[in-house]
Each structure stands twice: as structure tokens, then as C-alpha cells.
C-alpha positions as semicolon CSV with decimal commas, in nm:
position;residue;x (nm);y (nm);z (nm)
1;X;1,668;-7,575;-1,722
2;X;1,420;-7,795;-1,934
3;X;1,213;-7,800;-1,697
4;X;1,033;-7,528;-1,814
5;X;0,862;-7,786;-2,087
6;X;0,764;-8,034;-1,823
7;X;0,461;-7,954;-1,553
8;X;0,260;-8,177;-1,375
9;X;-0,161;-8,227;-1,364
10;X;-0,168;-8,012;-1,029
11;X;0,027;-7,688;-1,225
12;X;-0,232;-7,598;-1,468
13;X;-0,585;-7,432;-1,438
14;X;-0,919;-7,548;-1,557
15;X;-0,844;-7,403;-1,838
16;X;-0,540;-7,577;-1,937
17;X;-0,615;-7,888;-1,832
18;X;-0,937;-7,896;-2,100
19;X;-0,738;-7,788;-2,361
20;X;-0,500;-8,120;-2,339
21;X;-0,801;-8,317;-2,349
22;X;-0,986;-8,184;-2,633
23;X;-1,167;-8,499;-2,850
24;X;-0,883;-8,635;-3,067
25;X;-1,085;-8,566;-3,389
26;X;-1,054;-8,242;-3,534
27;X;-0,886;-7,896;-3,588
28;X;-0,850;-7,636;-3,239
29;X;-0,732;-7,340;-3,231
30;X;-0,570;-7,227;-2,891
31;X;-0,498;-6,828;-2,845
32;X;-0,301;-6,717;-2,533
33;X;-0,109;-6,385;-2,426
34;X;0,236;-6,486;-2,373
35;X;0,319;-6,682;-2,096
36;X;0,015;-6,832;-2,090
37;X;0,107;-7,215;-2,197
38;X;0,051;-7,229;-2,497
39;X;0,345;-7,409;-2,619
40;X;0,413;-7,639;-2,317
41;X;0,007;-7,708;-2,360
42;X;0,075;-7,810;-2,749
43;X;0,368;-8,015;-2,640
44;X;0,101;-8,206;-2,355
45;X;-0,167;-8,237;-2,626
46;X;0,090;-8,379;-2,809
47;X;0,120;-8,660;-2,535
48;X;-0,217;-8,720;-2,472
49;X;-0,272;-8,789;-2,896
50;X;0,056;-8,997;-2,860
51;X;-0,108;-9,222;-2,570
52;X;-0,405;-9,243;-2,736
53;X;-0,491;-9,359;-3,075
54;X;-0,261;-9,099;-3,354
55;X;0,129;-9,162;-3,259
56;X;0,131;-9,076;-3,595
57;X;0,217;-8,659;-3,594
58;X;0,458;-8,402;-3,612
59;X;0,489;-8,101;-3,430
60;X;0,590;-7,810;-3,632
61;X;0,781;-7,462;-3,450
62;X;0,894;-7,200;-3,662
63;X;1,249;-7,131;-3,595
64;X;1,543;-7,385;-3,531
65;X;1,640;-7,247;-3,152
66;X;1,236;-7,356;-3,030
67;X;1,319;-7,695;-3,214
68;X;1,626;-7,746;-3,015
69;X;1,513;-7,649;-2,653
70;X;1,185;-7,870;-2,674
71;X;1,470;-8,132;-2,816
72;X;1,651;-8,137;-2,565
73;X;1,349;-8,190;-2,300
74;X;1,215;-8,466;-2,493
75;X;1,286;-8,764;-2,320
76;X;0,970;-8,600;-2,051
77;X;0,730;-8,705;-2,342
78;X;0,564;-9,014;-2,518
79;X;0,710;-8,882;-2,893
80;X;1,100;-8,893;-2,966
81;X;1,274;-8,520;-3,045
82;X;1,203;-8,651;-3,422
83;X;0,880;-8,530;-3,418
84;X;0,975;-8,187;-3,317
85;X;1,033;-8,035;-3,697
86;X;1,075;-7,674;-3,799
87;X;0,835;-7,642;-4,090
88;X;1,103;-7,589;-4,314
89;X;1,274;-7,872;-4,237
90;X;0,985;-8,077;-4,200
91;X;0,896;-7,961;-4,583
92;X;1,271;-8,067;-4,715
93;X;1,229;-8,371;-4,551
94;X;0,907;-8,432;-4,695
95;X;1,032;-8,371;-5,010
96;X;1,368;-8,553;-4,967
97;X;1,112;-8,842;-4,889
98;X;0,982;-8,846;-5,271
99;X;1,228;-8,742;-5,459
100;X;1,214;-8,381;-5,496
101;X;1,535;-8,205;-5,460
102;X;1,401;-7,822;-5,253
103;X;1,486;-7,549;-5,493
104;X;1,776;-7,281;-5,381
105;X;1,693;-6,944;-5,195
106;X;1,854;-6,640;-5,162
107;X;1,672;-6,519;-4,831
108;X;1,390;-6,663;-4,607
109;X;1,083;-6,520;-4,788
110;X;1,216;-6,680;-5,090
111;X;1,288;-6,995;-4,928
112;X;0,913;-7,018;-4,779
113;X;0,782;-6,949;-5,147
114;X;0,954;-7,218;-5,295
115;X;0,857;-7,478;-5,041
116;X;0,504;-7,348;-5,057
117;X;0,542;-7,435;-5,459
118;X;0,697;-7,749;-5,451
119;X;0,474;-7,868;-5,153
120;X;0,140;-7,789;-5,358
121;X;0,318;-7,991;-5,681
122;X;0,389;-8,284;-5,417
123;X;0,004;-8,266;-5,297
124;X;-0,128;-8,319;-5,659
125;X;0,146;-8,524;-5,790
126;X;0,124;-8,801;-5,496
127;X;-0,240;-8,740;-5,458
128;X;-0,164;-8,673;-5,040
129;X;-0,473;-8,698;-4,812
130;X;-0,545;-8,601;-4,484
131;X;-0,482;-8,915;-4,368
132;X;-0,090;-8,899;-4,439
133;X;-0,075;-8,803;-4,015
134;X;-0,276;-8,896;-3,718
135;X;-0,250;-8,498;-3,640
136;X;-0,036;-8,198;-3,688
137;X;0,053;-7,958;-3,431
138;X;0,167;-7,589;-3,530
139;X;0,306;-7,372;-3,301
140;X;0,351;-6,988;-3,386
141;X;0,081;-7,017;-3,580
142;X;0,048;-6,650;-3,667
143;X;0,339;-6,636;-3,867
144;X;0,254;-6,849;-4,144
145;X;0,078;-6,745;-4,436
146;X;-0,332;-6,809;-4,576
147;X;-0,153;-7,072;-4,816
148;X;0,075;-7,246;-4,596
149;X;-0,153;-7,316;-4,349
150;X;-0,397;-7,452;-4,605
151;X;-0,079;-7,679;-4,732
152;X;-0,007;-7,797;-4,430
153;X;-0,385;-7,896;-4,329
154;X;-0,380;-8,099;-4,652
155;X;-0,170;-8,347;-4,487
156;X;-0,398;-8,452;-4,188
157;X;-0,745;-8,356;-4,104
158;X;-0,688;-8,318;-3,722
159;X;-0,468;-7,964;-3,684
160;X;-0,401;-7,817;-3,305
161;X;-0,263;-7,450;-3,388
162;X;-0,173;-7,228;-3,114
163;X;-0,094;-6,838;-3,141
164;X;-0,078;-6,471;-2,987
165;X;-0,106;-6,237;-3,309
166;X;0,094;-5,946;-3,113
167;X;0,435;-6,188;-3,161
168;X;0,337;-6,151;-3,572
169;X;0,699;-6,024;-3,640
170;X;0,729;-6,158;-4,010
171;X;0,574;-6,097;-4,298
172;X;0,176;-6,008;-4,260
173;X;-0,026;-6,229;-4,413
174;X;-0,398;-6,032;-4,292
175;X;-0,642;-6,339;-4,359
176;X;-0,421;-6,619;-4,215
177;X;-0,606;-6,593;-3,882
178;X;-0,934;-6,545;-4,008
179;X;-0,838;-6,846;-4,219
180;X;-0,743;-7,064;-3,900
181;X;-1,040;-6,961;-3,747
182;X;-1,246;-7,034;-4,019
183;X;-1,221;-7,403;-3,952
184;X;-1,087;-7,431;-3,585
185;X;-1,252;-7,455;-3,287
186;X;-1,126;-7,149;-3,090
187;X;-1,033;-7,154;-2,745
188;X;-0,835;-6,874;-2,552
189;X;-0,689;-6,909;-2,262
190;X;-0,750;-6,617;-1,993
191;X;-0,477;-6,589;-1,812
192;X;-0,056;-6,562;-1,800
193;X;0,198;-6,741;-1,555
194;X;0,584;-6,606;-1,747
195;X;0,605;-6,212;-1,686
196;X;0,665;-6,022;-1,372
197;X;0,442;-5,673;-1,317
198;X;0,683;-5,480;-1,392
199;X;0,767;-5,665;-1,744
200;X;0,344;-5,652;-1,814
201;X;0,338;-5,312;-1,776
202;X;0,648;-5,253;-2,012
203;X;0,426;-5,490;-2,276
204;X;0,131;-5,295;-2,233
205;X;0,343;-4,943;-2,263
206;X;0,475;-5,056;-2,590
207;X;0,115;-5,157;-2,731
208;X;-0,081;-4,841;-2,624
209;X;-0,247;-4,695;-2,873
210;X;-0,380;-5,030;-2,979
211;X;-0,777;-5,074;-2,945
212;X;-0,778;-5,459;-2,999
213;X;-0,530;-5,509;-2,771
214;X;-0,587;-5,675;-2,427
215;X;-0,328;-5,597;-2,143
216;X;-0,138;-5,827;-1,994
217;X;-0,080;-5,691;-1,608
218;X;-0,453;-5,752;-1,496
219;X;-0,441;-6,095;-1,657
220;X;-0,144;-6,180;-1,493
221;X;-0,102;-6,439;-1,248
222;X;0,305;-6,419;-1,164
223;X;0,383;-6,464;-0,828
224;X;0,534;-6,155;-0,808
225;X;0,548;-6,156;-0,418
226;X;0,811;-6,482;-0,444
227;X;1,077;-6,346;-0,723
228;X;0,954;-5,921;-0,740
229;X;0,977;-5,850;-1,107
230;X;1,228;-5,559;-1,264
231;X;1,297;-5,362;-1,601
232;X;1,570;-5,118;-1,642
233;X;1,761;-4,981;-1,908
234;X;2,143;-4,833;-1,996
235;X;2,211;-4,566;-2,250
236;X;2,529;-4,598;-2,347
237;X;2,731;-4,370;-2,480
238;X;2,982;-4,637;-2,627
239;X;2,923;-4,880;-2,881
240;X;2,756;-5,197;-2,872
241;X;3,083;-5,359;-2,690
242;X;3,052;-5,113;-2,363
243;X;2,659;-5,254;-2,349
244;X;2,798;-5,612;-2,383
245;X;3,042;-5,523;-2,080
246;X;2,762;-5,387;-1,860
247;X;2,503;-5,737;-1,940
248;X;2,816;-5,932;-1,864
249;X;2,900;-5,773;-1,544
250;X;2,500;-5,841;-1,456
251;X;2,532;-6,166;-1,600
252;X;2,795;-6,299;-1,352
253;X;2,538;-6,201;-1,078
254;X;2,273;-6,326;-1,254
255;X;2,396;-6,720;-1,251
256;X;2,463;-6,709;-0,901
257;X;2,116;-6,569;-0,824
258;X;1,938;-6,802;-1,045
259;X;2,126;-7,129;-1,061
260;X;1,974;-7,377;-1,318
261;X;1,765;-7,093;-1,481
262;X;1,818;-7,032;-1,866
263;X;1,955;-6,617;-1,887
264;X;1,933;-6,467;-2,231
265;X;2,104;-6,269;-2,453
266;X;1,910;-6,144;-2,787
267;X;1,968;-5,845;-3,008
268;X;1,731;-5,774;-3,310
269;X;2,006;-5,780;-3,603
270;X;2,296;-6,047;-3,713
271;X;2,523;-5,805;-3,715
272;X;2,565;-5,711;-3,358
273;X;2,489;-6,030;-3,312
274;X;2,864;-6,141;-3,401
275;X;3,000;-5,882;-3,224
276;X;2,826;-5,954;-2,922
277;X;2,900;-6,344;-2,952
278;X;3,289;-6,210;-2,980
279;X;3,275;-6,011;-2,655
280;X;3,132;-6,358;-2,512
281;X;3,376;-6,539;-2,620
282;X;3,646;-6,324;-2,422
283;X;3,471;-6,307;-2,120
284;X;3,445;-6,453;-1,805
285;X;3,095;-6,613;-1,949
286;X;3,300;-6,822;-2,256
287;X;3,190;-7,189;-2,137
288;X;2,864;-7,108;-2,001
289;X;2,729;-6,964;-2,356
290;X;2,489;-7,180;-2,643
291;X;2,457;-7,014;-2,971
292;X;2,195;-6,987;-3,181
293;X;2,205;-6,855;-3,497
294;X;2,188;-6,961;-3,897
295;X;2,534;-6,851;-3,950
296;X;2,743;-7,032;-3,719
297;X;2,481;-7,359;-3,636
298;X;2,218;-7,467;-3,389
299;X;2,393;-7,551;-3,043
300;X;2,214;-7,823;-2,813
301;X;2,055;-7,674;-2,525
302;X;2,229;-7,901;-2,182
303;X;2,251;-7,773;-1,806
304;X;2,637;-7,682;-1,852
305;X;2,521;-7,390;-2,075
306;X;2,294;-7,138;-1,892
307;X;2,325;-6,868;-2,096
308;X;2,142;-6,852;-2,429
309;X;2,245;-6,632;-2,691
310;X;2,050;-6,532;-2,992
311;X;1,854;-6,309;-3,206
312;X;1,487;-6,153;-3,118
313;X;1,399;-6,394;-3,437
314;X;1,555;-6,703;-3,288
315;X;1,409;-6,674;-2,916
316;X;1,048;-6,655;-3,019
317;X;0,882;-6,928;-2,807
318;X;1,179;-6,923;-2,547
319;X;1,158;-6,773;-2,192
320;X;1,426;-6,659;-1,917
321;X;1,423;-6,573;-1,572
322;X;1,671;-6,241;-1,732
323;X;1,738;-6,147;-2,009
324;X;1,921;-5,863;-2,179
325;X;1,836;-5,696;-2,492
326;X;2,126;-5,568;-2,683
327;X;2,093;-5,295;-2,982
328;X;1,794;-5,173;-2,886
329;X;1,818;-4,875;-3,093
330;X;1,881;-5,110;-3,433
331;X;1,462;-5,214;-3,378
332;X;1,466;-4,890;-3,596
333;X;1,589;-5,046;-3,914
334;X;1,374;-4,973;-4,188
335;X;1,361;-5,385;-4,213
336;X;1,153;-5,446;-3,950
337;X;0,778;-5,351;-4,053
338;X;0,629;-5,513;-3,762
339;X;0,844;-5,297;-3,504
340;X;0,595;-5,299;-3,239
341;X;0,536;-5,625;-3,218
342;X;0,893;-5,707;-3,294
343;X;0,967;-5,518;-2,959
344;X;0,611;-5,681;-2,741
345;X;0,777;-6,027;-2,810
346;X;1,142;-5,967;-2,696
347;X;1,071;-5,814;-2,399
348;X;0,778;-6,078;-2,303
349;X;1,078;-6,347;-2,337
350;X;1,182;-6,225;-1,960
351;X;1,024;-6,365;-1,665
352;X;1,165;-6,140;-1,387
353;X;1,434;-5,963;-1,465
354;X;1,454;-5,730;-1,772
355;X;1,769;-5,533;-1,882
356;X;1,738;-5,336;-2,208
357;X;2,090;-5,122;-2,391
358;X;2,110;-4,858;-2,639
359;X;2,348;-4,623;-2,796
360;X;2,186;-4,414;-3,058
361;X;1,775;-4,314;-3,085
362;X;1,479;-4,567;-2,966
363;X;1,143;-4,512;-3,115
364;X;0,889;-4,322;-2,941
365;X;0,710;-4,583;-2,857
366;X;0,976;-4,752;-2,661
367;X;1,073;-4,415;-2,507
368;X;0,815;-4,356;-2,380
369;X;0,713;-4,690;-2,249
370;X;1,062;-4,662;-2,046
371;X;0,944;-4,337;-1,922
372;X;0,569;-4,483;-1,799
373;X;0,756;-4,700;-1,558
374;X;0,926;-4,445;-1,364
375;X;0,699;-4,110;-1,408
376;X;0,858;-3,781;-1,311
377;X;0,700;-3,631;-1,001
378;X;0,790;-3,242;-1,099
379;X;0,730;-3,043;-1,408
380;X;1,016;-2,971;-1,645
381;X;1,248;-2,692;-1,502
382;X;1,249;-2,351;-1,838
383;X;1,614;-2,443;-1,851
384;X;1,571;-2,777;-1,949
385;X;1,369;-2,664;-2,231
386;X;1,723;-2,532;-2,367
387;X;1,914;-2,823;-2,332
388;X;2,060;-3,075;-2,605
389;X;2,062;-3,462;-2,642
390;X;2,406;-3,591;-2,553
């Protein structure tokens, strides 16, 4: 299952391949579609610096489920798992290290401001250089913010960022980019290996409508002819248990048609979440389940587990040969101001087989993405212009 964080010198392109080399002095900026490496390409660079001359570094992913998957692979690398931080826990730690007790949150936003704050008191109070690491390497990189990336360069003058801004799913911070760009050398990477056809053309569905942005089917380089890519989608009349019933009954297929393969299970809210982890729990899938979530703790990824479960938050950098998305319908929530996007970045977590469940209205957007993939042939019979949503 972790192999998916290990490839050898004869799997990558030209492209890849120059990107692990890169001179060891100085900041890069890597942009990539998903799919396209960029994270097992930050974990390589990572490597090569480690082999060379700056053991000295810490590789920063922004949520606790990335942390513990590359964990769990580590022992393929130069670096320990130690060095694999989330960047809020590598900012308590730092502060642990000189004595400054992290202030209490109420929510995540909070939490980042506070670090932000007491990092930038830390920086002037201990005088910290960029010499304090060899390098630092940021994955997600389009989810921080102008002033936490300018924080975190503060700390070592060699910074390897890599990003896609369509998986942007938290707060907006407009000139972070621009920022990293500012003072990166920019390199983007052409094409994608993850998603199946039909998967792109679900992703490119869901962004239409979007001048700046590039599609992912004719960059695409899946072998679609070895492991023929699908998409469908159930709308269920029942709750959120009756869609957990119909992934599990796909599920049990699933592991017997890809053996050693991580599956996945996300849903965008905590809330169904809980409920879904219940109907789990009394299934025929019990022992064969990891959790990943801030309520009930970070589970160790291992081979005995095959099934990850977690929410669209948590499996941002993850991929699975299938995966269901639960709740589909709850993308609505007025929460979520980065819906699209939101959306893009679950369903590019699936490799080949795509299952997606609803019980109640799906944006437009995703309507009619659905719809693109299997196009009626006929026009609209009068009569159905009189009939009613179920």
C-alpha cells in the first residue's frame, strides 16, 4: 500500500527526474495538476538534499492523515518519519523547544493566527536566521497564507514548495502565490499519472466555466487501457446510512479486485463522518478500516488496514485506486466558500474507480458534470416538462 511513496529512477519522466536534482541552494517552486508527483517528487528531493550536504530539514504537509501515510513509508528514505511535521505541529514543537507555551484556539483559523503570532515573537526574540535548517520542504503550498509562508522562509534560505491552486479549499489568501513566486524558481510539471479518463473528465466538468484553468484529460498519461477508469453515482432516497450500505456492498468487491490497494472513504463534513464510521464499525469491513479524523485520533496507516476513512479535509494529498464520496449533497453548506475546488480535489483523490452518494440537492455544477459523462441521445419528451423531483 505504501508503495505509492516509493518509485524508482526508470518511473519518472524528464521532467521529474530534473526536478529531484535541482542545485541544493535555493528556493523552487514546483506546480503540478494532481497526480502529477508532486508530493512523491518533494519526498525524493527530500532524499537527494539528505544524501547530499543539508540532512538538516523538515518537511512540512498540511493535515495530520498526509503526515501519517508518508510515516508509515518512511523507512524507503534517507530521513526518519521525524522529519515529516504538519506545520502546526512543527510550530508547537518549535515553540515547545524555547519555552513558549502555544496559546489556546477555539477553531483552526484561530489556531493558525496564533501560531503565526507567536512564531513572528520567536523570530525577533531568538534572533532566528535562515540558517536554523539546511532546507524546508512545504507541501500544499497553496493553502498557507502571504505571512506564513514568509514565517516559515525565515527559518532557512533554501525552500522547495510544491502546489496545484485548484486543491485551495481553505481560507483564500489571493497574494500567497504571487508571493511564492516572487522568490521561487518556478517549474511545472506537464503531465499527470493518478486519474483514469473517465475521473479527468469529471475534474474538468466541475471546473468549466473557468478561463485559467487547464484540463486534465489531454494531459493525462493513465494507462487507461490496463485498469479502464469509471465514475458513477447513487441518489438515494434514504439517509446517509442506506449510501453507507451501498459503498460497503462495493467495498467488499472492491478488496478482492484490488488486493494491497488503499480504498477510500471521505465525506465533506464531521458529522456524517461519525455516522458513517458507526455503520463501519458494524459491518463486514470493521477490521479492515483506519480512521482519520481530529476527534477520535490519527490511526497508523499498515497493510492490515486497506480501507481509509476520512474527511475531504483529511485526504488532501492521499490517492486510491476507489474511492467513495459520501454526503455529497452536504458540499452545499454555506461553510465551504471554496466549493468548487472543495469538490476538484475529492474526486481527483480516485485513481480508477469513482463512486459518488447523495440524498438531498447537489449544486449545479456537480449536476451537471454527472450529466456530461453520460449525455442523453433524445430530446426531452412535453410530459417530462410536467414532472416533479422525487
Amino acid at each position: 500500500m505504501n508503495e505509492a511513496w516509493w518509485v524508482n529512477e526508470e518511473d519518472l519522466d524528464d521532467e521529474q527526474k530534473k526536478v529531484i536534482a535541482l542545485g541544493s541552494e535555493g528556493n523552487y517552486l514546483l506546480i503540478g495538476p494532481p497526480g502529477s508527483g508532486k508530493t512523491n517528487l518533494l519526498l525524493l528531493r527530500a532524499n537527494y538534499l539528505t544524501a547530499g550536504d543539508k540532512p538538516d530539514l523538515v518537511i512540512l504537509v498540511f493535515t495530520r492523515t498526509l503526515r501519517e501515510f508518508i510515516a508509515a513509508g518512511a523507512r524507503r528514505y534517507l530521513f526518519s518519519a521525524g522529519k515529516v511535521q504538519t506545520y502546526v505541529g512543527w510550530a508547537r514543537r518549535l515553540l515547545a523547544e524555547n519555552g513558549i507555551e502555544a496559546p489556546d484556539s477555539t477553531s483552526f483559523q484561530e489556531e493558525r493566527q496564533n501560531l503565526l503570532s507567536a512564531l513572528k515573537n520567536l523570530i525577533e526574540r531568538e534572533r532566528i536566521t535562515d540558517d536554523y535548517y539546511d532546507a524546508i520542504l512545504l507541501d500544499e503550498a497553496h493553502d498557507y497564507m502571504e505571512e506564513e509562508i514568509e514565517v516559515i522562509r525565515t527559518f532557512s534560505r533554501n525552500l522547495f514548495s510544491v502546489m496545484d491552486s485548484r486543491q485551495q479549499i481553505y481560507r483564500k489568501d489571493p497574494h500567497a502565490i504571487e508571493h511564492l513566486k516572487s522568490f521561487s524558481e518556478t517549474i511545472e510539471l506537464p503531465f499527470h499519472y493518478r486519474n483514469g479518463i473517465q475521473i479527468c473528465r469529471l475534474a474538468d466538468q466541475i471546473m468549466k466555466g473557468k478561463a485559467i484553468y487547464a484540463p486534465m484529460e489531454p494531459t493525462s498519461h493513465y494507462n487507461e487501457a490496463a485498469k479502464p477508469s469509471s465514475v458513477e453515482h447513487f441518489d438515494c432516497t434514504g439517509d446517509i446510512e442506506q449510501q453507507c450500505e451501498i459503498a460497503i456492498s462495493k467495498l467488499e468487491t472492491q478488496l478482492q479486485a484490488y488486493p494491497n490497494e488503499l480504498l477510500g472513504v471521505i465525506c465533506p463534513r464531521h458529522e456524517e463522518f461519525e455516522v458513517i464510521r458507526s455503520c463501519l464499525e458494524r459491518s463486514s469491513l470493521s477490521n479492515l478500516c483506519v480512521y482519520q479524523d481530529a476527534k477520535y485520533g490519527y490511526q497508523p496507516f499498515d497493510d492490515d488496514h486497506p480501507v481509509c476513512v476520512s474527511t475531504v479535509h483529511g485526504s488532501k494529498g492521499l490517492e486510491f485506486t476507489a474511492l467513495h464520496i459520501l454526503a455529497c449533497d452536504t458540499f452545499r453548506d454555506g461553510f465551504y466558500t471554496t466549493n468548487r475546488n472543495m469538490t476538484f480535489t475529492a474526486v481527483t483523490r480516485a485513481k480508477t474507480s469513482l463512486s459518488l452518494y447523495y440524498s438531498g440537492e447537489i449544486y449545479g455544477y456537480l449536476q451537471k458534470a454527472l450529466a456530461a459523462l453520460a449525455p442523453r441521445t433524445d430530446l426531452p419528451g412535453l410530459s417530462e416538462a410536467f414532472g416533479r423531483r422525487r
